[in-house]
Amino acid sequence: MVKKNLYHRGHRVSHGKTTQGRPSEVALPIGTAFHERTFALCQSLNYREWSGYYTVSVYEVHHEHEYNAIRNACALIDISPLYKYLITGKDATKLVNRVITRDINKVAVGQVIYACWCDEDGKVIDDGTITRLEENKYRWTAADPSLRWFRQNGLNMDVQIEDISEQTAALALQGPASAKLLKTVAEADIANLKYFRKTSGTIAGVPVDISRTGYTGDLGYEIWIPWNDAVKVWDALMEKGKQFDIHAAGMLALDVSRVEAGLLLIEVDYISSKKALIPSQKYSPYELGFGKMVHLDKENFIGKRALLRENKQGVARQLVGLEVDWVEVEEQFDKFGLSPAAPSQASRVAVPIYNGDKHVGKATTTAFSPLLKKLIALASVSSEYSKPGTKLQMELTIEAQRMKTTATVVTLPFFNPKRKTAVPV
């Protein structure tokens, strides 16, 4: 098993091998449980670091086929770098309820929820999924390391919090054909698996948990696998998946898909309150579209007092979707004798948003949707300008000159197919 704890100052790590280096050397990422398979497929050699692991940005030179697999067939995405925690013990439910804003008592065994957790001031620390495996047993995923925060809040409780990130590999199988593929390859009740529910079974003889969840806004599943047997599951899915036009997909395709689905990315669309440098970088759940995940009628939880106040008073900004007027973009470029090219990948560079000459917010992620044929963005804008249909202006730079183009506020998500939640045929 490749150990994530090899990734630290003073060690040089490459493809799962480590050699003692000089203290000044920068540590390199390591491979996930699927690295020997993903590395062989990655023609582009285009990687990025994700929580200390090598992660494929795009397998081919362009992510077009990978995106199309997500929306039209099925795509296999290595999501093993997620932080994963196992919460057990008599007070496991009590701890979960103390940390998150949702009421875990309303969640049945076998159900998965999306949740956020806040600091004492009601500002979001992180978001992730929580699966209720048993009455007092939970699997909790997070984008950032959260072990210390969970343990701090579990002091004097009868609860065990285990970091299982290095023991549990994970795959996202996403796309319209994902259910049909799983039915052929998994010994599990896929046909009756409802949205945000979990089942257990085997794939290629390996015990797995399968949840009907994902980060693409489409029909899809996430598969949780013992680390040492992960490659067997990958091979079975890829072999059986040929008849369903399966593709391994990287982060560039996933980025466009999650913007279409209106799904946020920490440190891009919002900043963890633990990492914020100034107050304006901290976000309330009500500013991120997480209001439905705040259950103020439940027992006390971290940040409840501040959130009660915000619920009454309202917040100064809102998360919205923006549709950019592409005809106007073309007109702006034409003034320079140029033609615009639709951006091939999502931009994570924040862009100012205006109402006339007044700065009213920022677009956090901007992407051209191949499916919708529109330039779209996730944005944080002043609440008074957050009503759908509101016309705003988005900064556009052409030949080093700052221009503005019209962007219309729309309701999120941009793309929400019925198949995401319907019973697969």
mmCIF file with all atom_site columns, N, CA and C in Angstrom, residues 19-59:
data_model
loop_
_atom_site.group_PDB
_atom_site.id
_atom_site.type_symbol
_atom_site.label_atom_id
_atom_site.label_alt_id
_atom_site.label_comp_id
_atom_site.label_asym_id
_atom_site.label_entity_id
_atom_site.label_seq_id
_atom_site.pdbx_PDB_ins_code
_atom_site.Cartn_x
_atom_site.Cartn_y
_atom_site.Cartn_z
_atom_site.occupancy
_atom_site.B_iso_or_equiv
_atom_site.pdbx_formal_charge
_atom_site.auth_seq_id
_atom_site.auth_comp_id
_atom_site.auth_asym_id
_atom_site.auth_atom_id
_atom_site.pdbx_PDB_model_num
ATOM 1   N N  . THR A 1 19 ? 12.785 8.132  -1.418  1.00 0.00 ? 19 THR A N  1
ATOM 2   C CA . THR A 1 19 ? 14.206 8.133  -1.041  1.00 0.00 ? 19 THR A CA 1
ATOM 3   C C  . THR A 1 19 ? 14.450 9.324  -0.162  1.00 0.00 ? 19 THR A C  1
ATOM 4   N N  . GLN A 1 20 ? 15.279 9.146  0.850   1.00 0.00 ? 20 GLN A N  1
ATOM 5   C CA . GLN A 1 20 ? 15.576 10.261 1.741   1.00 0.00 ? 20 GLN A CA 1
ATOM 6   C C  . GLN A 1 20 ? 16.298 11.353 0.973   1.00 0.00 ? 20 GLN A C  1
ATOM 7   N N  . GLY A 1 21 ? 15.766 12.581 1.014   1.00 0.00 ? 21 GLY A N  1
ATOM 8   C CA . GLY A 1 21 ? 16.367 13.689 0.294   1.00 0.00 ? 21 GLY A CA 1
ATOM 9   C C  . GLY A 1 21 ? 16.908 14.716 1.256   1.00 0.00 ? 21 GLY A C  1
ATOM 10  N N  . ARG A 1 22 ? 17.480 15.766 0.699   1.00 0.00 ? 22 ARG A N  1
ATOM 11  C CA . ARG A 1 22 ? 17.960 16.865 1.531   1.00 0.00 ? 22 ARG A CA 1
ATOM 12  C C  . ARG A 1 22 ? 16.758 17.586 2.121   1.00 0.00 ? 22 ARG A C  1
ATOM 13  N N  . PRO A 1 23 ? 16.910 18.153 3.316   1.00 0.00 ? 23 PRO A N  1
ATOM 14  C CA . PRO A 1 23 ? 15.783 18.835 3.948   1.00 0.00 ? 23 PRO A CA 1
ATOM 15  C C  . PRO A 1 23 ? 15.202 19.957 3.103   1.00 0.00 ? 23 PRO A C  1
ATOM 16  N N  . SER A 1 24 ? 16.010 20.524 2.199   1.00 0.00 ? 24 SER A N  1
ATOM 17  C CA . SER A 1 24 ? 15.521 21.642 1.400   1.00 0.00 ? 24 SER A CA 1
ATOM 18  C C  . SER A 1 24 ? 14.718 21.192 0.188   1.00 0.00 ? 24 SER A C  1
ATOM 19  N N  . GLU A 1 25 ? 14.760 19.902 -0.134  1.00 0.00 ? 25 GLU A N  1
ATOM 20  C CA . GLU A 1 25 ? 14.050 19.426 -1.309  1.00 0.00 ? 25 GLU A CA 1
ATOM 21  C C  . GLU A 1 25 ? 12.539 19.480 -1.107  1.00 0.00 ? 25 GLU A C  1
ATOM 22  N N  . VAL A 1 26 ? 11.832 19.746 -2.184  1.00 0.00 ? 26 VAL A N  1
ATOM 23  C CA . VAL A 1 26 ? 10.377 19.804 -2.127  1.00 0.00 ? 26 VAL A CA 1
ATOM 24  C C  . VAL A 1 26 ? 9.824  18.394 -2.291  1.00 0.00 ? 26 VAL A C  1
ATOM 25  N N  . ALA A 1 27 ? 8.902  18.012 -1.421  1.00 0.00 ? 27 ALA A N  1
ATOM 26  C CA . ALA A 1 27 ? 8.299  16.688 -1.522  1.00 0.00 ? 27 ALA A CA 1
ATOM 27  C C  . ALA A 1 27 ? 7.423  16.618 -2.761  1.00 0.00 ? 27 ALA A C  1
ATOM 28  N N  . LEU A 1 28 ? 7.414  15.459 -3.409  1.00 0.00 ? 28 LEU A N  1
ATOM 29  C CA . LEU A 1 28 ? 6.589  15.250 -4.590  1.00 0.00 ? 28 LEU A CA 1
ATOM 30  C C  . LEU A 1 28 ? 5.353  14.456 -4.214  1.00 0.00 ? 28 LEU A C  1
ATOM 31  N N  . PRO A 1 29 ? 4.283  14.592 -4.993  1.00 0.00 ? 29 PRO A N  1
ATOM 32  C CA . PRO A 1 29 ? 3.097  13.764 -4.734  1.00 0.00 ? 29 PRO A CA 1
ATOM 33  C C  . PRO A 1 29 ? 3.408  12.289 -4.961  1.00 0.00 ? 29 PRO A C  1
ATOM 34  N N  . ILE A 1 30 ? 2.483  11.443 -4.533  1.00 0.00 ? 30 ILE A N  1
ATOM 35  C CA . ILE A 1 30 ? 2.607  10.006 -4.745  1.00 0.00 ? 30 ILE A CA 1
ATOM 36  C C  . ILE A 1 30 ? 1.384  9.518  -5.506  1.00 0.00 ? 30 ILE A C  1
ATOM 37  N N  . GLY A 1 31 ? 1.458  8.277  -5.964  1.00 0.00 ? 31 GLY A N  1
ATOM 38  C CA . GLY A 1 31 ? 0.353  7.716  -6.732  1.00 0.00 ? 31 GLY A CA 1
ATOM 39  C C  . GLY A 1 31 ? -0.747 7.197  -5.837  1.00 0.00 ? 31 GLY A C  1
ATOM 40  N N  . THR A 1 32 ? -1.993 7.260  -6.332  1.00 0.00 ? 32 THR A N  1
ATOM 41  C CA . THR A 1 32 ? -3.112 6.663  -5.613  1.00 0.00 ? 32 THR A CA 1
ATOM 42  C C  . THR A 1 32 ? -3.097 5.149  -5.842  1.00 0.00 ? 32 THR A C  1
ATOM 43  N N  . ALA A 1 33 ? -4.091 4.471  -5.321  1.00 0.00 ? 33 ALA A N  1
ATOM 44  C CA . ALA A 1 33 ? -4.199 3.021  -5.509  1.00 0.00 ? 33 ALA A CA 1
ATOM 45  C C  . ALA A 1 33 ? -4.359 2.648  -6.980  1.00 0.00 ? 33 ALA A C  1
ATOM 46  N N  . PHE A 1 34 ? -4.804 3.597  -7.807  1.00 0.00 ? 34 PHE A N  1
ATOM 47  C CA . PHE A 1 34 ? -5.049 3.325  -9.229  1.00 0.00 ? 34 PHE A CA 1
ATOM 48  C C  . PHE A 1 34 ? -3.925 3.859  -10.127 1.00 0.00 ? 34 PHE A C  1
ATOM 49  N N  . HIS A 1 35 ? -2.835 4.337  -9.533  1.00 0.00 ? 35 HIS A N  1
ATOM 50  C CA . HIS A 1 35 ? -1.828 5.050  -10.315 1.00 0.00 ? 35 HIS A CA 1
ATOM 51  C C  . HIS A 1 35 ? -1.229 4.215  -11.444 1.00 0.00 ? 35 HIS A C  1
ATOM 52  N N  . GLU A 1 36 ? -1.014 2.938  -11.196 1.00 0.00 ? 36 GLU A N  1
ATOM 53  C CA . GLU A 1 36 ? -0.416 2.121  -12.251 1.00 0.00 ? 36 GLU A CA 1
ATOM 54  C C  . GLU A 1 36 ? -1.334 2.005  -13.461 1.00 0.00 ? 36 GLU A C  1
ATOM 55  N N  . ARG A 1 37 ? -2.634 2.166  -13.255 1.00 0.00 ? 37 ARG A N  1
ATOM 56  C CA . ARG A 1 37 ? -3.585 2.139  -14.375 1.00 0.00 ? 37 ARG A CA 1
ATOM 57  C C  . ARG A 1 37 ? -3.742 3.528  -14.998 1.00 0.00 ? 37 ARG A C  1
ATOM 58  N N  . THR A 1 38 ? -3.913 4.532  -14.178 1.00 0.00 ? 38 THR A N  1
ATOM 59  C CA . THR A 1 38 ? -4.128 5.883  -14.716 1.00 0.00 ? 38 THR A CA 1
ATOM 60  C C  . THR A 1 38 ? -2.873 6.410  -15.412 1.00 0.00 ? 38 THR A C  1
ATOM 61  N N  . PHE A 1 39 ? -1.700 6.065  -14.899 1.00 0.00 ? 39 PHE A N  1
ATOM 62  C CA . PHE A 1 39 ? -0.444 6.517  -15.497 1.00 0.00 ? 39 PHE A CA 1
ATOM 63  C C  . PHE A 1 39 ? -0.283 5.949  -16.911 1.00 0.00 ? 39 PHE A C  1
ATOM 64  N N  . ALA A 1 40 ? -0.663 4.701  -17.078 1.00 0.00 ? 40 ALA A N  1
ATOM 65  C CA . ALA A 1 40 ? -0.543 4.060  -18.395 1.00 0.00 ? 40 ALA A CA 1
ATOM 66  C C  . ALA A 1 40 ? -1.492 4.691  -19.410 1.00 0.00 ? 40 ALA A C  1
ATOM 67  N N  . LEU A 1 41 ? -2.609 5.218  -18.940 1.00 0.00 ? 41 LEU A N  1
ATOM 68  C CA . LEU A 1 41 ? -3.607 5.803  -19.839 1.00 0.00 ? 41 LEU A CA 1
ATOM 69  C C  . LEU A 1 41 ? -3.362 7.282  -20.129 1.00 0.00 ? 41 LEU A C  1
ATOM 70  N N  . CYS A 1 42 ? -2.554 7.922  -19.290 1.00 0.00 ? 42 CYS A N  1
ATOM 71  C CA . CYS A 1 42 ? -2.400 9.383  -19.366 1.00 0.00 ? 42 CYS A CA 1
ATOM 72  C C  . CYS A 1 42 ? -1.419 9.774  -20.471 1.00 0.00 ? 42 CYS A C  1
ATOM 73  N N  . GLN A 1 43 ? -1.952 9.904  -21.693 1.00 0.00 ? 43 GLN A N  1
ATOM 74  C CA . GLN A 1 43 ? -1.118 10.250 -22.846 1.00 0.00 ? 43 GLN A CA 1
ATOM 75  C C  . GLN A 1 43 ? -0.549 11.665 -22.726 1.00 0.00 ? 43 GLN A C  1
ATOM 76  N N  . SER A 1 44 ? -1.290 12.544 -22.084 1.00 0.00 ? 44 SER A N  1
ATOM 77  C CA . SER A 1 44 ? -0.877 13.953 -22.003 1.00 0.00 ? 44 SER A CA 1
ATOM 78  C C  . SER A 1 44 ? 0.233  14.192 -20.994 1.00 0.00 ? 44 SER A C  1
ATOM 79  N N  . LEU A 1 45 ? 0.380  13.285 -20.031 1.00 0.00 ? 45 LEU A N  1
ATOM 80  C CA . LEU A 1 45 ? 1.269  13.487 -18.877 1.00 0.00 ? 45 LEU A CA 1
ATOM 81  C C  . LEU A 1 45 ? 0.946  14.806 -18.165 1.00 0.00 ? 45 LEU A C  1
ATOM 82  N N  . ASN A 1 46 ? -0.323 15.159 -18.205 1.00 0.00 ? 46 ASN A N  1
ATOM 83  C CA . ASN A 1 46 ? -0.789 16.413 -17.601 1.00 0.00 ? 46 ASN A CA 1
ATOM 84  C C  . ASN A 1 46 ? -1.391 16.084 -16.233 1.00 0.00 ? 46 ASN A C  1
ATOM 85  N N  . TYR A 1 47 ? -0.632 16.358 -15.195 1.00 0.00 ? 47 TYR A N  1
ATOM 86  C CA . TYR A 1 47 ? -1.030 16.021 -13.829 1.00 0.00 ? 47 TYR A CA 1
ATOM 87  C C  . TYR A 1 47 ? -1.149 17.277 -12.970 1.00 0.00 ? 47 TYR A C  1
ATOM 88  N N  . ARG A 1 48 ? -1.802 17.126 -11.849 1.00 0.00 ? 48 ARG A N  1
ATOM 89  C CA . ARG A 1 48 ? -1.800 18.147 -10.810 1.00 0.00 ? 48 ARG A CA 1
ATOM 90  C C  . ARG A 1 48 ? -1.707 17.442 -9.462  1.00 0.00 ? 48 ARG A C  1
ATOM 91  N N  . GLU A 1 49 ? -1.403 18.207 -8.432  1.00 0.00 ? 49 GLU A N  1
ATOM 92  C CA . GLU A 1 49 ? -1.338 17.645 -7.077  1.00 0.00 ? 49 GLU A CA 1
ATOM 93  C C  . GLU A 1 49 ? -2.677 17.835 -6.384  1.00 0.00 ? 49 GLU A C  1
ATOM 94  N N  . TRP A 1 50 ? -3.182 16.775 -5.738  1.00 0.00 ? 50 TRP A N  1
ATOM 95  C CA . TRP A 1 50 ? -4.429 16.850 -4.978  1.00 0.00 ? 50 TRP A CA 1
ATOM 96  C C  . TRP A 1 50 ? -4.189 16.116 -3.651  1.00 0.00 ? 50 TRP A C  1
ATOM 97  N N  . SER A 1 51 ? -4.087 16.887 -2.592  1.00 0.00 ? 51 SER A N  1
ATOM 98  C CA . SER A 1 51 ? -3.895 16.331 -1.245  1.00 0.00 ? 51 SER A CA 1
ATOM 99  C C  . SER A 1 51 ? -2.726 15.364 -1.170  1.00 0.00 ? 51 SER A C  1
ATOM 100 N N  . GLY A 1 52 ? -1.638 15.699 -1.860  1.00 0.00 ? 52 GLY A N  1
ATOM 101 C CA . GLY A 1 52 ? -0.435 14.882 -1.783  1.00 0.00 ? 52 GLY A CA 1
ATOM 102 C C  . GLY A 1 52 ? -0.361 13.763 -2.792  1.00 0.00 ? 52 GLY A C  1
ATOM 103 N N  . TYR A 1 53 ? -1.352 13.677 -3.700  1.00 0.00 ? 53 TYR A N  1
ATOM 104 C CA . TYR A 1 53 ? -1.375 12.621 -4.703  1.00 0.00 ? 53 TYR A CA 1
ATOM 105 C C  . TYR A 1 53 ? -1.239 13.177 -6.112  1.00 0.00 ? 53 TYR A C  1
ATOM 106 N N  . TYR A 1 54 ? -0.679 12.361 -7.005  1.00 0.00 ? 54 TYR A N  1
ATOM 107 C CA . TYR A 1 54 ? -0.745 12.653 -8.430  1.00 0.00 ? 54 TYR A CA 1
ATOM 108 C C  . TYR A 1 54 ? -2.197 12.500 -8.880  1.00 0.00 ? 54 TYR A C  1
ATOM 109 N N  . THR A 1 55 ? -2.706 13.484 -9.578  1.00 0.00 ? 55 THR A N  1
ATOM 110 C CA . THR A 1 55 ? -4.058 13.422 -10.106 1.00 0.00 ? 55 THR A CA 1
ATOM 111 C C  . THR A 1 55 ? -4.021 13.836 -11.570 1.00 0.00 ? 55 THR A C  1
ATOM 112 N N  . VAL A 1 56 ? -4.678 13.069 -12.422 1.00 0.00 ? 56 VAL A N  1
ATOM 113 C CA . VAL A 1 56 ? -4.677 13.365 -13.857 1.00 0.00 ? 56 VAL A CA 1
ATOM 114 C C  . VAL A 1 56 ? -5.571 14.573 -14.135 1.00 0.00 ? 56 VAL A C  1
ATOM 115 N N  . SER A 1 57 ? -5.010 15.566 -14.817 1.00 0.00 ? 57 SER A N  1
ATOM 116 C CA . SER A 1 57 ? -5.818 16.705 -15.255 1.00 0.00 ? 57 SER A CA 1
ATOM 117 C C  . SER A 1 57 ? -6.615 16.340 -16.498 1.00 0.00 ? 57 SER A C  1
ATOM 118 N N  . VAL A 1 58 ? -5.933 15.724 -17.465 1.00 0.00 ? 58 VAL A N  1
ATOM 119 C CA . VAL A 1 58 ? -6.586 15.285 -18.701 1.00 0.00 ? 58 VAL A CA 1
ATOM 120 C C  . VAL A 1 58 ? -5.780 14.118 -19.257 1.00 0.00 ? 58 VAL A C  1
ATOM 121 N N  . TYR A 1 59 ? -6.475 13.079 -19.708 1.00 0.00 ? 59 TYR A N  1
ATOM 122 C CA . TYR A 1 59 ? -5.779 11.887 -20.202 1.00 0.00 ? 59 TYR A CA 1
ATOM 123 C C  . TYR A 1 59 ? -5.265 12.080 -21.623 1.00 0.00 ? 59 TYR A C  1
#
